[in-house]
XYZ file of N, CA and C in Angstrom:
579
model
N -47.446 33.113 12.071
C -46.105 33.572 11.276
C -45.282 33.561 12.104
N -45.586 34.194 13.527
C -44.120 34.181 14.415
C -43.733 32.610 14.560
N -44.287 31.538 14.929
C -43.768 30.339 14.997
C -42.831 30.158 13.739
N -43.636 30.349 12.567
C -42.671 29.929 11.201
C -41.457 30.749 10.966
N -41.273 31.871 11.593
C -40.199 32.706 11.762
C -39.063 31.915 12.475
N -39.832 31.756 13.833
C -38.815 31.001 14.553
C -37.961 29.834 14.264
N -39.215 29.177 13.931
C -38.788 27.628 13.170
C -37.871 28.005 12.013
N -37.801 28.737 10.930
C -36.958 29.083 9.963
C -35.325 29.590 10.633
N -35.384 30.645 11.773
C -34.549 30.688 12.485
C -33.489 29.906 13.138
N -34.418 28.968 13.496
C -34.020 27.634 14.431
C -33.022 26.740 13.353
N -33.940 26.347 12.051
C -32.977 25.765 11.110
C -31.984 26.492 10.363
N -31.986 27.617 10.508
C -30.909 28.347 9.649
C -29.429 28.178 10.469
N -30.059 28.481 12.045
C -28.716 28.052 12.982
C -28.218 26.735 13.277
N -29.207 25.726 12.715
C -28.836 24.487 13.159
C -27.934 24.205 11.664
N -28.312 24.547 10.396
C -27.542 24.615 9.628
C -26.003 25.261 9.335
N -25.817 26.144 10.166
C -24.656 27.039 10.102
C -23.825 26.311 11.259
N -24.354 25.797 12.069
C -23.792 25.041 13.309
C -23.486 23.768 12.684
N -23.677 22.933 11.947
C -23.442 21.713 11.201
C -21.977 21.921 10.603
N -21.395 21.084 10.882
C -19.831 20.993 10.292
C -19.921 19.514 9.619
N -19.723 19.237 8.318
C -19.577 18.027 7.907
C -18.293 17.251 8.287
N -18.705 15.904 8.447
C -17.420 15.271 9.186
C -16.559 14.952 7.864
N -15.047 15.149 8.177
C -14.040 15.395 7.029
C -13.847 13.815 7.108
N -12.794 13.599 6.229
C -12.175 12.098 5.687
C -11.402 11.755 6.915
N -11.522 10.429 7.149
C -10.961 9.508 8.134
C -9.685 8.963 7.529
N -8.570 9.102 8.423
C -7.173 8.557 8.292
C -7.236 7.313 8.685
N -6.506 6.171 8.034
C -6.247 5.196 8.645
C -4.687 4.862 8.319
N -4.245 4.401 9.591
C -2.394 4.182 9.633
C -2.182 2.527 9.749
N -1.044 2.050 8.931
C -0.841 0.654 9.034
C -0.504 0.671 10.274
N -0.991 -0.932 10.695
C -0.304 -1.268 12.350
C 0.789 -2.462 11.710
N 1.986 -1.780 11.743
C 3.282 -2.431 11.068
C 3.365 -4.014 11.960
N 2.994 -4.206 13.166
C 3.012 -5.361 14.151
C 2.203 -6.269 13.505
N 1.046 -5.802 12.756
C 0.010 -6.894 11.781
C 0.150 -6.516 10.732
N 1.124 -6.353 9.923
C 1.060 -6.103 8.664
C 2.777 -6.633 7.795
N 2.282 -7.011 6.610
C 3.393 -7.316 5.899
C 3.526 -7.126 4.343
N 4.388 -6.474 4.141
C 4.686 -5.670 2.608
C 5.802 -6.762 1.958
N 5.339 -7.853 1.022
C 6.220 -8.518 0.593
C 6.384 -8.669 -1.242
N 7.142 -9.797 -1.525
C 7.401 -9.881 -2.940
C 7.852 -11.096 -3.358
N 7.763 -11.674 -4.484
C 8.119 -13.005 -5.076
C 8.718 -12.843 -6.269
N 9.847 -13.267 -6.196
C 10.450 -13.476 -8.048
C 10.784 -15.097 -8.039
N 10.800 -15.446 -9.036
C 11.233 -16.804 -9.550
C 12.599 -16.784 -9.749
N 13.444 -17.624 -9.397
C 14.787 -18.274 -9.396
C 15.160 -19.256 -10.418
N 16.162 -19.267 -11.316
C 16.473 -20.208 -12.387
C 15.090 -20.976 -13.029
N 13.907 -19.968 -13.029
C 12.889 -20.736 -13.652
C 12.189 -21.523 -12.893
N 12.883 -22.267 -11.422
C 12.113 -23.398 -10.927
C 11.783 -22.923 -9.660
N 12.001 -21.881 -8.575
C 11.920 -21.807 -7.422
C 11.529 -20.229 -7.005
N 10.347 -19.980 -6.447
C 10.114 -18.513 -6.097
C 10.727 -18.181 -4.762
N 11.437 -16.965 -4.704
C 11.960 -16.730 -3.494
C 11.267 -15.490 -3.137
N 10.837 -15.643 -1.638
C 9.894 -14.267 -1.299
C 11.033 -13.543 -0.351
N 10.326 -12.299 -0.498
C 11.280 -11.203 0.507
C 10.096 -10.154 0.972
N 10.337 -9.185 1.704
C 9.801 -8.217 2.297
C 10.377 -7.030 2.750
N 9.764 -6.138 2.897
C 10.707 -5.018 3.418
C 10.044 -4.435 4.796
N 11.115 -4.665 5.843
C 10.490 -4.846 7.039
C 9.917 -3.363 7.681
N 10.572 -2.321 7.250
C 10.086 -0.838 7.568
C 9.328 0.036 6.547
N 8.332 0.119 6.831
C 7.074 0.757 5.843
C 6.091 1.454 6.405
N 5.625 2.318 5.860
C 4.419 3.249 6.432
C 3.370 3.440 5.216
N 2.361 3.434 5.817
C 1.356 3.512 4.914
C -0.163 3.973 5.686
N -0.680 4.792 4.608
C -2.146 5.489 5.050
C -2.964 5.550 4.293
N -4.266 5.273 4.726
C -5.442 5.361 3.696
C -6.327 6.310 4.226
N -6.802 7.728 3.457
C -7.567 8.705 3.770
C -8.902 8.355 2.985
N -9.693 8.469 3.659
C -11.204 8.079 3.135
C -12.392 8.654 3.480
N -13.273 9.359 2.983
C -14.457 9.909 3.507
C -15.744 8.785 3.654
N -15.706 8.175 2.791
C -16.897 6.965 2.548
C -16.379 5.619 3.368
N -17.458 5.171 4.135
C -17.248 3.607 5.241
C -16.616 2.650 4.180
N -17.163 2.595 2.824
C -16.794 1.511 2.261
C -15.100 1.740 1.284
N -14.612 2.840 1.624
C -13.249 3.046 0.994
C -13.331 3.345 -0.382
N -14.344 3.500 -1.058
C -14.615 3.877 -2.328
C -13.710 4.990 -2.867
N -13.450 6.215 -1.954
C -12.999 7.139 -2.354
C -11.645 7.212 -1.629
N -11.059 6.217 -1.459
C -9.747 5.798 -0.704
C -8.510 6.836 -1.192
N -7.812 7.211 -0.936
C -6.623 7.654 -1.332
C -5.184 7.111 -0.482
N -4.280 6.047 -0.922
C -3.733 5.521 -0.348
C -2.129 5.882 -0.413
N -1.334 6.048 0.392
C -0.027 6.515 0.214
C 1.013 5.057 0.932
N 2.202 4.909 0.434
C 3.065 3.914 1.052
C 4.531 4.721 0.642
N 5.219 4.252 1.851
C 6.584 4.645 1.806
C 7.426 3.292 2.225
N 8.473 2.811 1.789
C 9.357 1.506 2.279
C 10.357 1.837 2.459
N 11.509 1.556 3.421
C 12.861 1.891 3.564
C 13.464 0.354 2.643
N 14.239 0.835 1.611
C 14.824 -0.083 0.651
C 15.983 -1.154 1.558
N 16.744 -0.119 2.484
C 17.588 -0.893 3.251
C 16.790 -2.134 4.184
N 15.491 -1.733 4.273
C 15.136 -3.057 5.028
C 14.605 -4.176 4.196
N 15.005 -4.331 3.175
C 14.898 -5.589 2.261
C 15.173 -6.797 3.208
N 14.522 -7.674 3.191
C 14.862 -9.017 3.832
C 14.156 -10.200 3.131
N 15.165 -11.229 2.460
C 14.637 -12.166 2.044
C 15.195 -13.577 2.984
N 15.465 -13.396 4.039
C 15.958 -14.473 5.119
C 17.302 -14.938 4.723
N 17.952 -14.113 4.052
C 19.418 -14.563 3.697
C 20.283 -13.215 3.547
N 21.198 -12.898 4.517
C 22.230 -11.769 4.541
C 22.754 -11.581 3.559
N 23.317 -12.248 3.110
C 24.342 -12.116 1.987
C 23.497 -11.706 0.484
N 22.152 -12.184 0.117
C 21.758 -11.933 -0.806
C 20.827 -10.325 -0.668
N 20.441 -10.347 0.648
C 19.932 -9.094 0.939
C 21.301 -8.033 0.768
N 22.429 -8.089 1.262
C 23.398 -6.847 1.096
C 23.530 -6.862 -0.385
N 23.437 -7.972 -1.390
C 23.592 -7.616 -2.353
C 22.269 -6.830 -3.377
N 21.083 -7.016 -2.700
C 19.735 -6.641 -3.467
C 20.023 -5.000 -3.152
N 21.044 -4.716 -1.973
C 20.849 -3.206 -1.796
C 21.820 -2.559 -2.605
N 22.859 -3.321 -3.222
C 24.043 -2.642 -4.099
C 23.079 -2.305 -5.414
N 23.924 -1.573 -6.578
C 23.796 -1.011 -7.481
C 23.255 -2.303 -8.602
N 23.582 -3.308 -8.482
C 23.182 -4.045 -9.285
C 21.603 -4.578 -9.157
N 20.846 -3.803 -7.923
C 19.550 -4.011 -7.718
C 18.827 -2.785 -7.227
N 18.464 -2.678 -5.989
C 17.893 -1.386 -5.800
C 18.912 -0.370 -5.375
N 20.118 -0.386 -5.555
C 20.941 0.769 -5.194
C 20.359 1.774 -4.263
N 20.373 1.269 -3.017
C 19.933 1.544 -1.680
C 20.494 3.095 -1.257
N 21.872 3.148 -1.259
C 22.170 4.306 -1.098
C 21.567 5.410 -1.803
N 21.382 5.140 -3.231
C 21.139 6.095 -4.218
C 19.711 6.417 -4.319
N 19.070 5.462 -3.938
C 17.367 5.330 -3.912
C 17.121 4.917 -2.932
N 16.819 5.454 -1.631
C 16.593 4.777 -0.591
C 15.124 4.399 0.133
N 14.093 4.951 -0.930
C 12.994 4.889 -0.687
C 12.156 4.024 -1.921
N 11.152 3.351 -1.542
C 10.202 2.856 -2.434
C 8.899 3.604 -2.135
N 7.897 4.259 -3.186
C 7.032 4.784 -2.522
C 5.951 4.823 -3.629
N 4.621 4.586 -3.022
C 3.324 4.541 -4.182
C 2.367 5.179 -3.438
N 1.369 5.900 -4.439
C 0.435 7.046 -3.890
C -0.520 6.413 -4.950
N -1.897 6.415 -4.945
C -2.996 5.804 -5.540
C -3.452 7.213 -6.431
N -3.886 7.061 -7.527
C -4.506 7.769 -8.525
C -5.943 7.427 -8.469
N -6.449 6.404 -8.338
C -8.068 6.105 -8.294
C -7.858 4.620 -7.357
N -9.162 4.713 -6.859
C -9.642 3.271 -6.243
C -11.188 3.198 -6.838
N -11.229 2.158 -7.314
C -12.685 1.671 -8.213
C -13.017 0.292 -7.234
N -14.131 0.591 -6.579
C -14.972 -0.277 -6.257
C -15.462 -1.489 -6.991
N -15.288 -2.781 -6.785
C -15.832 -3.703 -7.629
C -17.025 -4.406 -6.887
N -17.263 -5.793 -7.303
C -18.261 -6.514 -6.718
C -17.810 -6.780 -5.375
N -18.968 -6.735 -4.321
C -18.480 -7.192 -2.791
C -17.177 -6.446 -2.313
N -16.448 -7.052 -1.899
C -15.409 -6.284 -1.044
C -14.385 -6.184 -1.952
N -14.038 -6.056 -3.278
C -13.058 -6.134 -4.099
C -12.707 -4.665 -4.612
N -11.309 -4.322 -4.856
C -11.303 -3.033 -5.615
C -10.300 -3.231 -6.440
N -9.853 -2.249 -7.341
C -8.823 -1.992 -8.413
C -8.101 -0.578 -7.819
N -7.042 -0.910 -7.838
C -6.158 0.388 -7.318
C -5.242 0.661 -8.233
N -5.232 2.155 -8.869
C -4.518 2.721 -9.621
C -3.745 3.477 -9.087
N -2.185 3.473 -9.301
C -1.420 4.329 -8.542
C 0.046 4.673 -9.433
N 0.729 5.381 -8.743
C 2.294 5.495 -9.014
C 3.158 4.610 -8.319
N 4.112 3.913 -8.728
C 5.215 3.234 -7.975
C 6.123 3.938 -8.399
N 7.164 4.636 -7.206
C 8.431 4.812 -7.833
C 9.389 4.176 -6.805
N 10.678 3.432 -7.745
C 11.406 2.826 -7.198
C 12.501 2.434 -8.102
N 13.954 2.619 -7.515
C 15.067 2.735 -8.257
C 15.098 4.026 -9.328
N 14.628 4.844 -8.822
C 14.691 6.205 -9.353
C 13.498 5.838 -10.956
N 12.654 5.325 -10.867
C 11.995 5.498 -11.977
C 10.409 5.162 -11.230
N 9.680 6.120 -11.876
C 7.978 5.917 -11.528
C 7.122 5.444 -12.648
N 6.537 4.534 -12.405
C 5.522 3.781 -13.447
C 3.896 3.630 -12.875
N 3.309 3.892 -13.732
C 1.825 3.366 -13.161
C 1.795 1.805 -12.895
N 1.019 1.510 -11.969
C 0.698 -0.019 -11.449
C -0.465 -0.038 -11.286
N -1.315 -1.413 -11.417
C -2.607 -1.365 -11.007
C -2.502 -2.723 -9.836
N -3.442 -2.529 -8.783
C -3.187 -3.787 -7.664
C -4.812 -4.277 -7.832
N -4.540 -5.328 -7.224
C -6.185 -5.766 -6.756
C -6.140 -5.862 -5.263
N -7.132 -5.234 -4.650
C -7.123 -5.263 -3.352
C -8.403 -5.900 -2.799
N -8.479 -6.742 -1.606
C -9.709 -7.045 -1.136
C -9.791 -6.520 0.327
N -10.717 -6.075 0.621
C -11.157 -5.717 2.256
C -11.501 -6.837 2.832
N -10.602 -7.421 3.654
C -11.410 -8.342 4.339
C -12.095 -8.226 5.626
N -12.330 -6.988 6.045
C -13.118 -6.608 7.064
C -12.706 -5.372 7.767
N -13.926 -5.144 8.606
C -13.218 -4.033 9.631
C -14.292 -4.423 10.923
N -13.449 -4.077 11.784
C -13.638 -4.541 13.205
C -13.168 -3.726 14.390
N -13.756 -3.717 15.230
C -12.914 -3.214 16.757
C -12.259 -3.957 17.078
N -11.016 -3.245 17.624
C -9.865 -4.119 18.229
C -10.100 -4.120 19.527
N -10.341 -5.413 20.157
C -10.750 -5.298 21.494
C -9.750 -4.741 22.524
N -8.580 -4.700 22.219
C -7.345 -4.793 23.142
C -7.452 -2.693 22.970
N -7.478 -2.210 21.407
C -7.139 -0.632 21.599
C -8.499 0.162 21.490
N -9.613 -0.720 21.220
C -10.823 -0.135 21.074
C -11.007 0.868 19.834
N -10.083 0.464 18.916
C -10.121 1.210 17.719
C -10.742 0.571 16.354
N -11.245 1.073 15.480
C -11.589 0.703 14.441
C -10.479 0.201 13.584
N -10.472 -1.080 13.080
C -9.371 -1.843 12.480
C -9.839 -2.356 11.221
N -9.292 -2.020 9.963
C -9.738 -2.615 8.560
C -8.216 -3.666 8.193
N -8.753 -4.654 7.557
C -7.719 -5.634 6.896
C -7.924 -5.631 5.458
N -6.430 -5.425 4.929
C -6.934 -5.444 3.204
C -5.790 -6.622 2.905
N -5.843 -7.108 1.725
C -5.025 -8.071 0.997
C -4.555 -7.550 -0.066
N -3.633 -7.451 -0.465
C -3.182 -6.448 -1.801
C -2.308 -7.398 -2.641
N -2.358 -7.590 -3.719
C -1.604 -8.226 -4.709
C -1.290 -7.605 -6.100
N -0.620 -7.704 -6.816
C 0.092 -7.006 -8.194
C 1.063 -7.698 -8.679
N 1.419 -7.099 -9.919
C 2.737 -7.865 -10.692
C 3.079 -6.365 -11.204
N 4.732 -6.378 -11.006
C 5.519 -5.394 -11.884
C 6.570 -6.200 -12.771
N 7.080 -5.274 -13.543
C 8.209 -6.131 -13.968
C 9.676 -5.317 -13.889
N 10.602 -6.201 -13.660
C 12.110 -5.842 -13.118
C 12.440 -5.038 -14.340
N 12.205 -5.065 -15.483
C 12.896 -4.467 -16.548
C 12.263 -2.748 -16.629
N 10.703 -2.658 -16.027
C 10.530 -1.429 -16.061
C 11.001 -0.637 -15.122
N 11.715 -1.215 -14.209
C 12.541 -0.486 -12.946
C 13.872 -0.507 -12.972
N 14.472 -1.288 -13.989
C 16.117 -1.461 -14.195
C 16.568 -2.024 -13.058
N 15.886 -3.101 -12.513
C 16.247 -3.726 -11.564
C 16.899 -5.034 -11.662
N 18.293 -5.016 -11.823
C 19.286 -6.227 -12.223
C 19.222 -6.619 -13.285
N 19.312 -5.468 -14.215
C 19.507 -5.468 -15.905
C 20.630 -6.597 -16.176
N 21.773 -6.776 -15.405
C 22.381 -7.672 -15.605
C 22.438 -9.007 -16.103
N 21.322 -9.521 -15.184
C 20.676 -10.882 -14.780
C 19.563 -11.117 -15.872
N 19.686 -12.441 -16.608
C 18.891 -12.681 -17.603
C 17.553 -13.202 -16.979
N 16.364 -13.226 -17.633
C 15.286 -13.837 -17.279
C 15.181 -15.383 -16.628
N 16.100 -16.052 -17.401
C 16.323 -17.609 -17.090
C 17.128 -17.574 -15.429
N 17.419 -16.736 -15.086
C 18.247 -16.499 -13.939
C 16.973 -16.180 -13.002
N 16.332 -14.479 -13.396
C 15.596 -14.217 -12.320
C 14.548 -13.693 -13.078
N 13.354 -13.885 -12.797
C 11.898 -13.844 -13.879
C 12.014 -12.097 -13.727
N 11.304 -11.722 -14.799
C 11.290 -10.312 -15.069
C 9.969 -10.127 -14.238
N 9.253 -10.971 -14.298
C 7.885 -10.541 -13.249
C 8.285 -10.613 -11.995
N 7.724 -9.787 -11.161
C 7.535 -9.933 -9.776
C 6.379 -9.919 -9.186
N 6.138 -10.525 -8.513
C 4.955 -10.300 -7.608
C 4.644 -9.457 -6.431
N 3.592 -8.812 -6.346
C 3.703 -7.846 -5.042
C 2.667 -8.538 -4.363
N 2.463 -8.573 -2.825
C 1.660 -8.914 -2.153
C 1.975 -8.248 -0.567
N 0.527 -7.959 0.135
C 0.623 -7.290 1.612
C -0.375 -7.580 1.774
N -0.081 -8.093 3.073
C -1.567 -7.962 3.994
C -1.307 -7.169 5.418
N -2.243 -6.258 5.250
C -2.028 -4.907 5.957
C -3.519 -4.642 6.780
N -3.310 -4.488 8.311
C -4.175 -3.778 9.074
C -4.023 -2.452 9.016
N -4.915 -1.649 9.157
C -5.022 -0.014 9.220
C -5.901 -0.029 10.349
N -5.270 1.090 10.922
C -6.050 1.735 12.348
C -6.407 2.774 12.002
N -7.868 3.016 12.249
C -8.648 4.425 12.319
C -7.863 5.458 13.274
N -7.790 6.305 12.954
C -6.917 7.360 13.729
C -8.054 8.434 14.396
């Protein structure tokens, strides 16, 4: 009976001493990441752009990221289409109105794991003073240990589509000049903190 009591006390002490592991936070490694978009000009040519300055995090308790919460913030003034004049125009009230709306933000509302390494990410995108729900397709390209930093690193490819009209971007420009559909694409490395 004494042995049983000692075992019960030891088990109770171990349970109280046990602290469950909390969620992990992963931060975008901007030097190995790109946040981009594509729009069609004159219905014949795709023009690519990106936001040079952005921050993104993933918080997840599960190793497969199925319970992930994703946040993103991008500086509108960092828009880059490889054409200085066009970039300047995009920052004006004709498009992004960077002075009034300096940030693009996204926060996931749900992450659904599909077959293999595929996910559906639902969230709220705030752009140009408008917040709308969007659905993104994400592919986990792998998790590895970076040999330089010795830190766990995860790679994601993310794609999606939004409509220019939904966010009142370039409203005075017809679809024959600039497509209503904007394709979103990101290739991002996240480093576990």
